[in-house]
PDB file of C-alpha atoms in Angstrom:
ATOM      1  CA  MET D   6      -9.377 -10.735  15.200  1.00 81.00           C
ATOM      2  CA  PRO D   7     -11.134  -7.544  14.012  1.00 91.00           C
ATOM      3  CA  VAL D   8     -10.866  -6.535  10.362  1.00 96.00           C
ATOM      4  CA  GLU D   9      -9.059  -3.297   9.520  1.00 98.00           C
ATOM      5  CA  MET D  10     -10.676  -1.548   6.533  1.00 98.00           C
ATOM      6  CA  ILE D  11      -8.440   0.744   4.493  1.00 98.00           C
ATOM      7  CA  GLY D  12      -9.494   3.194   1.797  1.00 98.00           C
ATOM      8  CA  TRP D  13      -7.526   5.617  -0.356  1.00 96.00           C
ATOM      9  CA  ILE D  14      -7.227   9.382  -0.689  1.00 95.00           C
ATOM     10  CA  ALA D  15      -5.406  11.628  -3.140  1.00 92.00           C
ATOM     11  CA  PRO D  16      -5.126  15.391  -3.662  1.00 94.00           C
ATOM     12  CA  ARG D  17      -6.903  15.296  -7.037  1.00 92.00           C
ATOM     13  CA  VAL D  18      -9.933  13.508  -8.461  1.00 89.00           C
ATOM     14  CA  SER D  19      -8.924  10.902 -11.056  1.00 88.00           C
ATOM     15  CA  SER D  20      -9.145   7.196 -11.827  1.00 87.00           C
ATOM     16  CA  GLU D  21      -8.682   4.722 -14.653  1.00 87.00           C
ATOM     17  CA  VAL D  22     -12.064   5.852 -16.063  1.00 87.00           C
ATOM     18  CA  GLN D  23     -11.929   9.528 -15.092  1.00 88.00           C
ATOM     19  CA  ALA D  24      -9.328  11.920 -16.439  1.00 88.00           C
ATOM     20  CA  PRO D  25      -7.638  14.083 -13.782  1.00 88.00           C
ATOM     21  CA  SER D  26      -9.594  17.251 -13.084  1.00 85.00           C
ATOM     22  CA  GLY D  27      -8.546  20.351 -11.211  1.00 88.00           C
ATOM     23  CA  PRO D  28      -5.068  21.266  -9.953  1.00 92.00           C
ATOM     24  CA  PRO D  29      -2.597  18.575  -8.858  1.00 92.00           C
ATOM     25  CA  PHE D  30      -3.211  19.596  -5.237  1.00 94.00           C
ATOM     26  CA  SER D  31      -6.612  20.470  -3.793  1.00 96.00           C
ATOM     27  CA  ALA D  32      -7.011  20.791  -0.045  1.00 97.00           C
ATOM     28  CA  ASP D  33     -10.773  20.590  -0.525  1.00 97.00           C
ATOM     29  CA  VAL D  34     -10.521  17.220  -2.302  1.00 96.00           C
ATOM     30  CA  ILE D  35      -8.375  15.852   0.523  1.00 97.00           C
ATOM     31  CA  THR D  36     -10.804  17.093   3.165  1.00 98.00           C
ATOM     32  CA  LYS D  37     -13.879  15.782   1.380  1.00 97.00           C
ATOM     33  CA  THR D  38     -12.374  12.367   0.642  1.00 97.00           C
ATOM     34  CA  ALA D  39     -11.047  11.930   4.171  1.00 98.00           C
ATOM     35  CA  ARG D  40     -14.425  12.814   5.691  1.00 98.00           C
ATOM     36  CA  ILE D  41     -16.261  10.458   3.323  1.00 98.00           C
ATOM     37  CA  HIS D  42     -14.087   7.600   4.593  1.00 98.00           C
ATOM     38  CA  GLU D  43     -14.478   8.630   8.221  1.00 98.00           C
ATOM     39  CA  ASP D  44     -18.263   8.830   7.866  1.00 98.00           C
ATOM     40  CA  ALA D  45     -18.221   5.344   6.308  1.00 97.00           C
ATOM     41  CA  ASP D  46     -16.287   3.972   9.320  1.00 97.00           C
ATOM     42  CA  PHE D  47     -13.088   3.114   7.479  1.00 98.00           C
ATOM     43  CA  ASP D  48     -10.163   2.543   9.841  1.00 98.00           C
ATOM     44  CA  ARG D  49      -7.477   4.081   7.633  1.00 98.00           C
ATOM     45  CA  VAL D  50      -6.835   5.593   4.230  1.00 98.00           C
ATOM     46  CA  LEU D  51      -3.718   5.037   2.152  1.00 98.00           C
ATOM     47  CA  ILE D  52      -1.853   8.139   1.004  1.00 97.00           C
ATOM     48  CA  GLY D  53       0.054   7.006  -2.070  1.00 93.00           C
ATOM     49  CA  TYR D  54       3.554   7.876  -3.239  1.00 92.00           C
ATOM     50  CA  TYR D  55       4.389   8.871  -6.809  1.00 86.00           C
ATOM     51  CA  SER D  56       7.517  10.500  -8.166  1.00 88.00           C
ATOM     52  CA  ASP D  57       5.485  13.403  -9.586  1.00 88.00           C
ATOM     53  CA  ALA D  58       2.913  13.787  -6.788  1.00 89.00           C
ATOM     54  CA  PRO D  59       2.458  16.326  -3.957  1.00 94.00           C
ATOM     55  CA  ASP D  60       4.129  15.551  -0.638  1.00 96.00           C
ATOM     56  CA  GLY D  61       2.329  12.841   1.328  1.00 96.00           C
ATOM     57  CA  PHE D  62       3.397  14.155   4.741  1.00 97.00           C
ATOM     58  CA  ILE D  63       1.587  17.428   4.092  1.00 97.00           C
ATOM     59  CA  ILE D  64      -1.450  15.639   2.682  1.00 97.00           C
ATOM     60  CA  GLY D  65      -1.557  13.520   5.842  1.00 97.00           C
ATOM     61  CA  ALA D  66      -1.254  16.530   8.132  1.00 97.00           C
ATOM     62  CA  HIS D  67      -4.154  18.280   6.382  1.00 97.00           C
ATOM     63  CA  ALA D  68      -6.318  15.140   6.366  1.00 98.00           C
ATOM     64  CA  ALA D  69      -5.631  14.545  10.061  1.00 98.00           C
ATOM     65  CA  ALA D  70      -6.654  18.108  10.873  1.00 97.00           C
ATOM     66  CA  SER D  71      -9.879  17.592   8.891  1.00 97.00           C
ATOM     67  CA  THR D  72     -10.966  14.437  10.752  1.00 98.00           C
ATOM     68  CA  ARG D  73     -11.279  13.139  14.302  1.00 97.00           C
ATOM     69  CA  ARG D  74     -10.963   9.356  14.182  1.00 98.00           C
ATOM     70  CA  LEU D  75      -9.712   8.251  10.736  1.00 98.00           C
ATOM     71  CA  GLY D  76      -6.248   6.688  10.583  1.00 98.00           C
ATOM     72  CA  PHE D  77      -3.676   7.203   7.848  1.00 98.00           C
ATOM     73  CA  LEU D  78      -1.283   4.868   6.031  1.00 98.00           C
ATOM     74  CA  LEU D  79       1.452   7.050   4.572  1.00 98.00           C
ATOM     75  CA  ALA D  80       3.418   5.531   1.694  1.00 97.00           C
ATOM     76  CA  HIS D  81       7.123   6.370   1.947  1.00 97.00           C
ATOM     77  CA  ARG D  82      10.092   5.419  -0.248  1.00 96.00           C
ATOM     78  CA  PRO D  83      13.334   4.815   1.647  1.00 96.00           C
ATOM     79  CA  GLY D  84      16.455   6.457   0.292  1.00 90.00           C
ATOM     80  CA  PHE D  85      15.297   9.987  -0.478  1.00 92.00           C
ATOM     81  CA  VAL D  86      14.959  11.162   3.136  1.00 96.00           C
ATOM     82  CA  ALA D  87      17.512  10.063   5.735  1.00 97.00           C
ATOM     83  CA  PRO D  88      16.018   7.466   8.099  1.00 98.00           C
ATOM     84  CA  THR D  89      16.557   9.614  11.192  1.00 98.00           C
ATOM     85  CA  VAL D  90      14.887  12.589   9.506  1.00 98.00           C
ATOM     86  CA  ALA D  91      11.994  10.396   8.333  1.00 98.00           C
ATOM     87  CA  ALA D  92      11.624   8.985  11.850  1.00 98.00           C
ATOM     88  CA  ARG D  93      11.242  12.478  13.286  1.00 98.00           C
ATOM     89  CA  LYS D  94       8.827  13.547  10.542  1.00 98.00           C
ATOM     90  CA  LEU D  95       6.674  10.444  11.040  1.00 98.00           C
ATOM     91  CA  ALA D  96       6.701  10.763  14.822  1.00 98.00           C
ATOM     92  CA  THR D  97       5.712  14.423  14.547  1.00 98.00           C
ATOM     93  CA  LEU D  98       2.814  13.561  12.244  1.00 98.00           C
ATOM     94  CA  ASP D  99       1.712  10.797  14.613  1.00 98.00           C
ATOM     95  CA  GLN D 100       1.676  13.319  17.459  1.00 98.00           C
ATOM     96  CA  LEU D 101      -0.326  15.812  15.371  1.00 97.00           C
ATOM     97  CA  GLY D 102      -2.847  13.112  14.495  1.00 97.00           C
ATOM     98  CA  ASP D 103      -3.245  11.821  18.068  1.00 98.00           C
ATOM     99  CA  GLY D 104      -1.745   8.418  17.256  1.00 98.00           C
ATOM    100  CA  ARG D 105      -3.520   7.730  13.957  1.00 98.00           C
ATOM    101  CA  LEU D 106      -0.524   7.173  11.660  1.00 98.00           C
ATOM    102  CA  ALA D 107       1.057   4.103  10.074  1.00 98.00           C
ATOM    103  CA  VAL D 108       3.795   4.067   7.413  1.00 98.00           C
ATOM    104  CA  HIS D 109       3.823   1.962   4.245  1.00 98.00           C
ATOM    105  CA  ILE D 110       7.378   1.262   3.069  1.00 98.00           C
ATOM    106  CA  ILE D 111       7.575   1.406  -0.745  1.00 95.00           C
ATOM    107  CA  SER D 112      10.901   0.009  -1.924  1.00 92.00           C
ATOM    108  CA  GLY D 113      10.231   0.820  -5.600  1.00 85.00           C
ATOM    109  CA  GLY D 114       9.332  -1.551  -8.419  1.00 78.00           C
ATOM    110  CA  SER D 115      10.328   0.571 -11.419  1.00 81.00           C
ATOM    111  CA  ASP D 116      13.880   1.632 -12.273  1.00 84.00           C
ATOM    112  CA  LEU D 117      12.514   4.466 -14.433  1.00 82.00           C
ATOM    113  CA  ASP D 118      10.354   5.857 -11.652  1.00 83.00           C
ATOM    114  CA  GLN D 119      13.191   5.670  -9.129  1.00 89.00           C
ATOM    115  CA  ALA D 120      15.493   7.483 -11.538  1.00 89.00           C
ATOM    116  CA  LYS D 121      13.113  10.453 -11.653  1.00 88.00           C
ATOM    117  CA  ASP D 122      14.174  11.228  -8.090  1.00 86.00           C
ATOM    118  CA  GLY D 123      17.820  10.394  -8.703  1.00 89.00           C
ATOM    119  CA  ASP D 124      17.880   6.834  -7.375  1.00 87.00           C
ATOM    120  CA  PHE D 125      19.815   4.320  -9.486  1.00 91.00           C
ATOM    121  CA  THR D 126      20.054   1.397  -7.070  1.00 92.00           C
ATOM    122  CA  THR D 127      19.206  -2.088  -8.290  1.00 91.00           C
ATOM    123  CA  HIS D 128      16.093  -4.028  -7.324  1.00 90.00           C
ATOM    124  CA  GLY D 129      17.933  -6.122  -4.726  1.00 93.00           C
ATOM    125  CA  GLU D 130      19.737  -3.102  -3.299  1.00 95.00           C
ATOM    126  CA  ARG D 131      16.439  -1.266  -2.812  1.00 95.00           C
ATOM    127  CA  TYR D 132      15.028  -4.059  -0.655  1.00 96.00           C
ATOM    128  CA  ARG D 133      18.230  -4.373   1.384  1.00 97.00           C
ATOM    129  CA  ARG D 134      18.119  -0.615   1.872  1.00 97.00           C
ATOM    130  CA  SER D 135      14.481  -0.813   2.989  1.00 97.00           C
ATOM    131  CA  ALA D 136      15.297  -3.412   5.635  1.00 98.00           C
ATOM    132  CA  GLU D 137      18.165  -1.293   6.998  1.00 98.00           C
ATOM    133  CA  TYR D 138      15.935   1.795   6.850  1.00 98.00           C
ATOM    134  CA  VAL D 139      13.129   0.146   8.850  1.00 98.00           C
ATOM    135  CA  ALA D 140      15.611  -1.003  11.486  1.00 98.00           C
ATOM    136  CA  LEU D 141      16.866   2.563  11.824  1.00 98.00           C
ATOM    137  CA  LEU D 142      13.355   3.989  12.030  1.00 98.00           C
ATOM    138  CA  LYS D 143      12.579   1.662  14.915  1.00 98.00           C
ATOM    139  CA  ARG D 144      15.878   2.394  16.657  1.00 98.00           C
ATOM    140  CA  THR D 145      15.425   6.167  16.306  1.00 98.00           C
ATOM    141  CA  TRP D 146      11.916   5.943  17.746  1.00 98.00           C
ATOM    142  CA  THR D 147      12.937   3.845  20.745  1.00 98.00           C
ATOM    143  CA  ALA D 148      16.606   4.556  21.571  1.00 98.00           C
ATOM    144  CA  THR D 149      17.137   5.910  25.081  1.00 97.00           C
ATOM    145  CA  ALA D 150      20.605   7.248  24.278  1.00 98.00           C
ATOM    146  CA  PRO D 151      22.478   8.469  21.169  1.00 98.00           C
ATOM    147  CA  PHE D 152      23.656   5.651  18.895  1.00 98.00           C
ATOM    148  CA  ASP D 153      26.029   5.077  15.994  1.00 98.00           C
ATOM    149  CA  HIS D 154      25.360   2.984  12.916  1.00 98.00           C
ATOM    150  CA  ASP D 155      27.614   1.869  10.062  1.00 98.00           C
ATOM    151  CA  GLY D 156      25.649  -0.189   7.541  1.00 98.00           C
ATOM    152  CA  GLU D 157      25.541  -0.909   3.819  1.00 98.00           C
ATOM    153  CA  PHE D 158      23.540   2.216   2.965  1.00 97.00           C
ATOM    154  CA  PHE D 159      23.565   4.489   6.016  1.00 98.00           C
ATOM    155  CA  ARG D 160      26.195   5.759   8.445  1.00 98.00           C
ATOM    156  CA  LEU D 161      25.161   7.659  11.572  1.00 98.00           C
ATOM    157  CA  GLU D 162      27.021   9.103  14.531  1.00 98.00           C
ATOM    158  CA  GLY D 163      25.270  10.135  17.720  1.00 98.00           C
ATOM    159  CA  ALA D 164      21.786   9.696  16.299  1.00 98.00           C
ATOM    160  CA  TYR D 165      18.936  10.482  18.672  1.00 98.00           C
ATOM    161  CA  ALA D 166      15.429  11.978  18.553  1.00 98.00           C
ATOM    162  CA  ASP D 167      13.535  13.852  21.245  1.00 97.00           C
ATOM    163  CA  ILE D 168      10.245  13.445  19.374  1.00 97.00           C
ATOM    164  CA  ARG D 169       8.670  10.003  19.808  1.00 97.00           C
ATOM    165  CA  CYS D 170       5.614   8.418  18.256  1.00 98.00           C
ATOM    166  CA  ARG D 171       2.312   8.907  20.032  1.00 98.00           C
ATOM    167  CA  GLN D 172       1.782   5.148  19.684  1.00 98.00           C
ATOM    168  CA  SER D 173       3.924   2.783  21.734  1.00 96.00           C
ATOM    169  CA  PRO D 174       6.509   1.543  21.028  1.00 97.00           C
ATOM    170  CA  HIS D 175       6.113   3.205  17.598  1.00 98.00           C
ATOM    171  CA  ILE D 176       3.738   3.543  14.651  1.00 98.00           C
ATOM    172  CA  PRO D 177       2.855   0.356  12.718  1.00 98.00           C
ATOM    173  CA  ILE D 178       5.089  -0.397   9.735  1.00 98.00           C
ATOM    174  CA  TYR D 179       3.472  -1.802   6.590  1.00 98.00           C
ATOM    175  CA  GLY D 180       5.203  -2.835   3.379  1.00 98.00           C
ATOM    176  CA  GLY D 181       5.258  -5.410   0.651  1.00 95.00           C
ATOM    177  CA  GLY D 182       6.639  -6.750  -2.593  1.00 94.00           C
ATOM    178  CA  GLY D 183       6.253  -9.881  -4.660  1.00 93.00           C
ATOM    179  CA  SER D 184       9.874 -10.860  -5.250  1.00 93.00           C
ATOM    180  CA  ASP D 185      12.178 -13.183  -3.342  1.00 95.00           C
ATOM    181  CA  ASP D 186      14.231 -10.132  -2.341  1.00 95.00           C
ATOM    182  CA  ALA D 187      11.130  -8.437  -0.938  1.00 96.00           C
ATOM    183  CA  ILE D 188      10.168 -11.436   1.152  1.00 97.00           C
ATOM    184  CA  ALA D 189      13.701 -12.101   2.388  1.00 97.00           C
ATOM    185  CA  MET D 190      14.357  -8.508   3.445  1.00 97.00           C
ATOM    186  CA  LEU D 191      10.942  -7.315   4.634  1.00 98.00           C
ATOM    187  CA  ALA D 192       9.189 -10.333   6.160  1.00 98.00           C
ATOM    188  CA  PRO D 193      11.350 -10.191   9.329  1.00 98.00           C
ATOM    189  CA  VAL D 194      10.944  -6.422   9.916  1.00 98.00           C
ATOM    190  CA  LEU D 195       7.352  -5.487   8.996  1.00 98.00           C
ATOM    191  CA  ASP D 196       4.322  -5.404  11.241  1.00 98.00           C
ATOM    192  CA  LEU D 197       2.023  -5.997   8.271  1.00 98.00           C
ATOM    193  CA  PHE D 198       2.801  -7.379   4.804  1.00 98.00           C
ATOM    194  CA  MET D 199       0.582  -5.989   2.021  1.00 97.00           C
ATOM    195  CA  LEU D 200      -0.626  -8.120  -0.900  1.00 97.00           C
ATOM    196  CA  TRP D 201      -2.556  -7.444  -4.093  1.00 96.00           C
ATOM    197  CA  GLY D 202      -5.663  -9.448  -4.931  1.00 97.00           C
ATOM    198  CA  GLU D 203      -4.449 -12.768  -6.299  1.00 97.00           C
ATOM    199  CA  PRO D 204      -6.386 -16.066  -6.415  1.00 98.00           C
ATOM    200  CA  LEU D 205      -6.891 -17.708  -3.035  1.00 98.00           C
ATOM    201  CA  ALA D 206      -4.487 -20.601  -3.597  1.00 98.00           C
ATOM    202  CA  GLU D 207      -1.658 -18.314  -4.687  1.00 97.00           C
ATOM    203  CA  THR D 208      -2.394 -15.945  -1.807  1.00 98.00           C
ATOM    204  CA  ALA D 209      -2.236 -18.756   0.744  1.00 98.00           C
ATOM    205  CA  ALA D 210       1.075 -20.001  -0.675  1.00 98.00           C
ATOM    206  CA  PHE D 211       2.565 -16.490  -0.643  1.00 98.00           C
ATOM    207  CA  MET D 212       1.499 -15.889   2.960  1.00 98.00           C
ATOM    208  CA  ASP D 213       3.090 -19.172   3.969  1.00 98.00           C
ATOM    209  CA  ARG D 214       6.398 -18.145   2.357  1.00 98.00           C
ATOM    210  CA  VAL D 215       6.366 -14.833   4.222  1.00 98.00           C
ATOM    211  CA  ARG D 216       5.622 -16.519   7.547  1.00 98.00           C
ATOM    212  CA  ARG D 217       8.380 -19.098   7.095  1.00 98.00           C
ATOM    213  CA  VAL D 218      10.995 -16.460   6.228  1.00 98.00           C
ATOM    214  CA  ALA D 219      10.065 -14.365   9.265  1.00 98.00           C
ATOM    215  CA  GLU D 220      10.162 -17.350  11.599  1.00 98.00           C
ATOM    216  CA  ALA D 221      13.521 -18.496  10.194  1.00 98.00           C
ATOM    217  CA  ALA D 222      14.898 -15.053  11.007  1.00 98.00           C
ATOM    218  CA  GLY D 223      13.621 -15.334  14.570  1.00 98.00           C
ATOM    219  CA  ALA D 224      10.983 -12.629  14.058  1.00 98.00           C
ATOM    220  CA  PRO D 225       7.243 -12.841  14.694  1.00 97.00           C
ATOM    221  CA  PRO D 226       5.384 -13.323  11.405  1.00 97.00           C
ATOM    222  CA  PRO D 227       3.742 -10.143  10.133  1.00 98.00           C
ATOM    223  CA  ARG D 228       0.018  -9.718   9.736  1.00 98.00           C
ATOM    224  CA  PHE D 229      -1.373  -9.388   6.217  1.00 98.00           C
ATOM    225  CA  SER D 230      -3.385  -6.895   4.212  1.00 98.00           C
ATOM    226  CA  LEU D 231      -5.084  -7.641   0.894  1.00 98.00           C
ATOM    227  CA  SER D 232      -5.942  -4.966  -1.704  1.00 97.00           C
ATOM    228  CA  THR D 233      -8.743  -5.298  -4.263  1.00 97.00           C
ATOM    229  CA  ARG D 234     -11.108  -3.092  -6.274  1.00 96.00           C
ATOM    230  CA  PRO D 235     -14.716  -4.184  -5.528  1.00 97.00           C
ATOM    231  CA  ILE D 236     -17.296  -3.524  -8.256  1.00 98.00           C
ATOM    232  CA  LEU D 237     -20.734  -3.600  -6.627  1.00 98.00           C
ATOM    233  CA  ALA D 238     -24.356  -3.507  -7.712  1.00 98.00           C
ATOM    234  CA  GLU D 239     -27.713  -4.669  -6.340  1.00 98.00           C
ATOM    235  CA  THR D 240     -27.339  -8.106  -7.950  1.00 98.00           C
ATOM    236  CA  ASP D 241     -24.468 -10.160  -9.310  1.00 98.00           C
ATOM    237  CA  ASP D 242     -25.737  -9.769 -12.885  1.00 98.00           C
ATOM    238  CA  LYS D 243     -25.922  -5.990 -12.560  1.00 98.00           C
ATOM    239  CA  ALA D 244     -22.435  -5.922 -11.050  1.00 98.00           C
ATOM    240  CA  TRP D 245     -21.016  -7.835 -14.006  1.00 98.00           C
ATOM    241  CA  ASP D 246     -22.785  -5.459 -16.407  1.00 98.00           C
ATOM    242  CA  ARG D 247     -21.159  -2.583 -14.545  1.00 98.00           C
ATOM    243  CA  ALA D 248     -17.761  -4.310 -14.598  1.00 98.00           C
ATOM    244  CA  ARG D 249     -17.885  -4.776 -18.367  1.00 98.00           C
ATOM    245  CA  ASP D 250     -18.920  -1.136 -18.790  1.00 97.00           C
ATOM    246  CA  LEU D 251     -15.960  -0.043 -16.655  1.00 97.00           C
ATOM    247  CA  LEU D 252     -13.628  -2.179 -18.767  1.00 97.00           C
ATOM    248  CA  ASP D 253     -14.945  -0.527 -21.945  1.00 96.00           C
ATOM    249  CA  ARG D 254     -14.326   2.885 -20.396  1.00 95.00           C
ATOM    250  CA  VAL D 255     -10.791   1.935 -19.355  1.00 94.00           C
ATOM    251  CA  ARG D 256     -10.047   0.756 -22.870  1.00 94.00           C
ATOM    252  CA  ALA D 257     -11.522   3.949 -24.343  1.00 93.00           C
ATOM    253  CA  MET D 258      -9.357   6.060 -22.022  1.00 90.00           C
ATOM    254  CA  ARG D 259      -6.283   4.089 -23.111  1.00 89.00           C
ATOM    255  CA  LYS D 260      -7.132   3.863 -26.810  1.00 88.00           C
ATOM    256  CA  GLY D 261      -3.927   3.646 -28.821  1.00 84.00           C
ATOM    257  CA  VAL D 262      -1.811   3.302 -25.689  1.00 87.00           C
ATOM    258  CA  PRO D 263      -0.711  -0.284 -24.948  1.00 87.00           C
ATOM    259  CA  PRO D 264      -0.597  -1.357 -21.299  1.00 87.00           C
ATOM    260  CA  PRO D 265       2.847  -0.796 -19.763  1.00 84.00           C
ATOM    261  CA  THR D 266       5.154  -3.751 -19.321  1.00 87.00           C
ATOM    262  CA  PRO D 267       5.851  -3.942 -15.573  1.00 86.00           C
ATOM    263  CA  GLN D 268       9.232  -4.596 -14.010  1.00 83.00           C
ATOM    264  CA  ASN D 269       7.966  -5.571 -10.576  1.00 88.00           C
ATOM    265  CA  VAL D 270       7.231  -9.182  -9.723  1.00 91.00           C
ATOM    266  CA  GLY D 271       3.858  -8.412  -8.113  1.00 92.00           C
ATOM    267  CA  SER D 272       2.407  -6.996 -11.325  1.00 93.00           C
ATOM    268  CA  LYS D 273       3.850  -9.883 -13.319  1.00 94.00           C
ATOM    269  CA  ARG D 274       2.090 -12.319 -10.986  1.00 95.00           C
ATOM    270  CA  LEU D 275      -1.251 -10.567 -11.562  1.00 95.00           C
ATOM    271  CA  LEU D 276      -0.768 -10.647 -15.331  1.00 95.00           C
ATOM    272  CA  ALA D 277       0.090 -14.344 -15.201  1.00 96.00           C
ATOM    273  CA  ALA D 278      -3.120 -15.003 -13.270  1.00 96.00           C
ATOM    274  CA  ALA D 279      -5.039 -12.944 -15.836  1.00 96.00           C
ATOM    275  CA  ALA D 280      -3.545 -14.971 -18.674  1.00 96.00           C
ATOM    276  CA  ALA D 281      -4.552 -18.191 -16.949  1.00 97.00           C
ATOM    277  CA  ARG D 282      -8.202 -17.254 -16.343  1.00 97.00           C
ATOM    278  CA  GLU D 283     -10.497 -14.235 -16.547  1.00 98.00           C
ATOM    279  CA  VAL D 284     -12.296 -15.049 -13.264  1.00 98.00           C
ATOM    280  CA  HIS D 285     -10.709 -16.893 -10.342  1.00 98.00           C
ATOM    281  CA  ASP D 286     -12.441 -18.412  -7.336  1.00 98.00           C
ATOM    282  CA  THR D 287     -15.956 -16.960  -7.005  1.00 98.00           C
ATOM    283  CA  CYS D 288     -15.620 -13.426  -8.367  1.00 98.00           C
ATOM    284  CA  LEU D 289     -11.978 -12.276  -8.655  1.00 98.00           C
ATOM    285  CA  TRP D 290     -11.930 -10.571 -12.069  1.00 98.00           C
ATOM    286  CA  MET D 291      -8.602 -10.049 -13.812  1.00 97.00           C
ATOM    287  CA  LYS D 292      -9.534  -8.003 -16.902  1.00 97.00           C
ATOM    288  CA  LEU D 293      -8.887  -4.592 -15.360  1.00 96.00           C
ATOM    289  CA  ALA D 294      -5.415  -5.705 -14.288  1.00 95.00           C
ATOM    290  CA  GLU D 295      -4.778  -6.930 -17.808  1.00 95.00           C
ATOM    291  CA  ALA D 296      -6.027  -3.696 -19.400  1.00 94.00           C
ATOM    292  CA  THR D 297      -3.904  -1.439 -17.185  1.00 92.00           C
ATOM    293  CA  GLY D 298      -0.713  -3.482 -17.058  1.00 93.00           C
ATOM    294  CA  ALA D 299      -1.494  -4.523 -13.469  1.00 91.00           C
ATOM    295  CA  ARG D 300      -0.163  -1.282 -12.060  1.00 84.00           C
ATOM    296  CA  GLY D 301      -0.821  -1.552  -8.361  1.00 86.00           C
ATOM    297  CA  ASN D 302      -4.143  -2.570  -6.878  1.00 92.00           C
ATOM    298  CA  SER D 303      -5.972  -3.551 -10.067  1.00 93.00           C
ATOM    299  CA  THR D 304      -7.894  -6.816  -9.619  1.00 97.00           C
ATOM    300  CA  ALA D 305     -11.618  -6.587  -8.914  1.00 98.00           C
ATOM    301  CA  LEU D 306     -14.131  -8.515  -6.838  1.00 98.00           C
ATOM    302  CA  VAL D 307     -17.412  -8.336  -8.763  1.00 98.00           C
ATOM    303  CA  GLY D 308     -20.899  -8.936  -7.409  1.00 98.00           C
ATOM    304  CA  SER D 309     -23.575  -7.900  -4.989  1.00 98.00           C
ATOM    305  CA  PRO D 310     -22.427  -6.655  -1.566  1.00 98.00           C
ATOM    306  CA  ASP D 311     -23.067 -10.096  -0.079  1.00 98.00           C
ATOM    307  CA  THR D 312     -21.115 -11.860  -2.838  1.00 98.00           C
ATOM    308  CA  VAL D 313     -18.106  -9.562  -2.447  1.00 98.00           C
ATOM    309  CA  ALA D 314     -18.261  -9.750   1.360  1.00 98.00           C
ATOM    310  CA  ARG D 315     -18.132 -13.549   1.178  1.00 98.00           C
ATOM    311  CA  ALA D 316     -15.142 -13.350  -1.173  1.00 98.00           C
ATOM    312  CA  LEU D 317     -13.334 -10.997   1.208  1.00 98.00           C
ATOM    313  CA  LEU D 318     -14.136 -13.361   4.081  1.00 98.00           C
ATOM    314  CA  GLU D 319     -12.204 -16.126   2.326  1.00 98.00           C
ATOM    315  CA  TYR D 320      -9.108 -13.926   2.297  1.00 98.00           C
ATOM    316  CA  TYR D 321      -9.680 -13.114   5.961  1.00 98.00           C
ATOM    317  CA  LYS D 322      -9.747 -16.843   6.719  1.00 98.00           C
ATOM    318  CA  LEU D 323      -6.299 -17.124   5.119  1.00 98.00           C
ATOM    319  CA  GLY D 324      -4.954 -14.434   7.437  1.00 98.00           C
ATOM    320  CA  ALA D 325      -5.709 -11.106   5.722  1.00 98.00           C
ATOM    321  CA  THR D 326      -6.959  -9.217   8.756  1.00 98.00           C
ATOM    322  CA  SER D 327      -6.580  -5.905   6.906  1.00 98.00           C
ATOM    323  CA  LEU D 328      -8.511  -5.236   3.689  1.00 98.00           C
ATOM    324  CA  LEU D 329      -7.789  -2.313   1.384  1.00 98.00           C
ATOM    325  CA  ILE D 330     -10.583  -1.424  -1.051  1.00 96.00           C
ATOM    326  CA  ARG D 331     -10.859   1.401  -3.557  1.00 88.00           C
TER     327      ARG D 331
END
């Protein structure tokens, strides 16, 4: 099966070693970053979701207008936009982009971050809501007649959409989460389950759990994506020198600020792996995850291009046919 390569774009230049520069929204930054990824033959770029960030739908529309082939993976949190409204917005964006859109369902791993947008549901409720939301997205995209729905979180009467996705039967649906609730609710409804860069053994075990839950629910098992942060140089030794320099810069940027204590299970898993060993398998480095509190995609594959490619191949052999790198 071919490998899908995913990158990442944002409306402002910033990273763990580079303080944000410029306004929170720059159309030029979006255009430039999207075209860099298209020129490098990436398949998609992830458009992230943050409670204080510019709107991802508009970022995606601008990036699609600035490119010809590049696909987009739009992160979206259920619960703030009604599922029927989101279905129409997503279908419209897929039409504008000539069938280049996918959606990444973000259930929410932080109570504090959810509260910023007025959401006070519990962890388990958020994943149950996501599963109901995905089912309603699919139904809105494919229903041939108006329908009613009376569920735990949403009630609809006469729901129907004229606008349909450019892709058939609908755009791909990505999502993820490291908890039992995430697996139970999302494994049966996602097209692709996204993972962070854990050691190979733990990754294989997690994939197996997801597959078994999907099959038990009578659903086809989702495909998998794996996210890491490659640190490359001409040789392995030079790459490790660069990695240690990056770690020093991260620590300098965060001087006096302790890493946040995460609520979400995925980050806790990365920190547990970091506590167990600094380097797992051939070149999976955990220090950046440790230094940043494992917020999101934070583990690194360190080495020459060949070394990192071989490490990514091992994840592909486990079933990660989509690879997200930043």
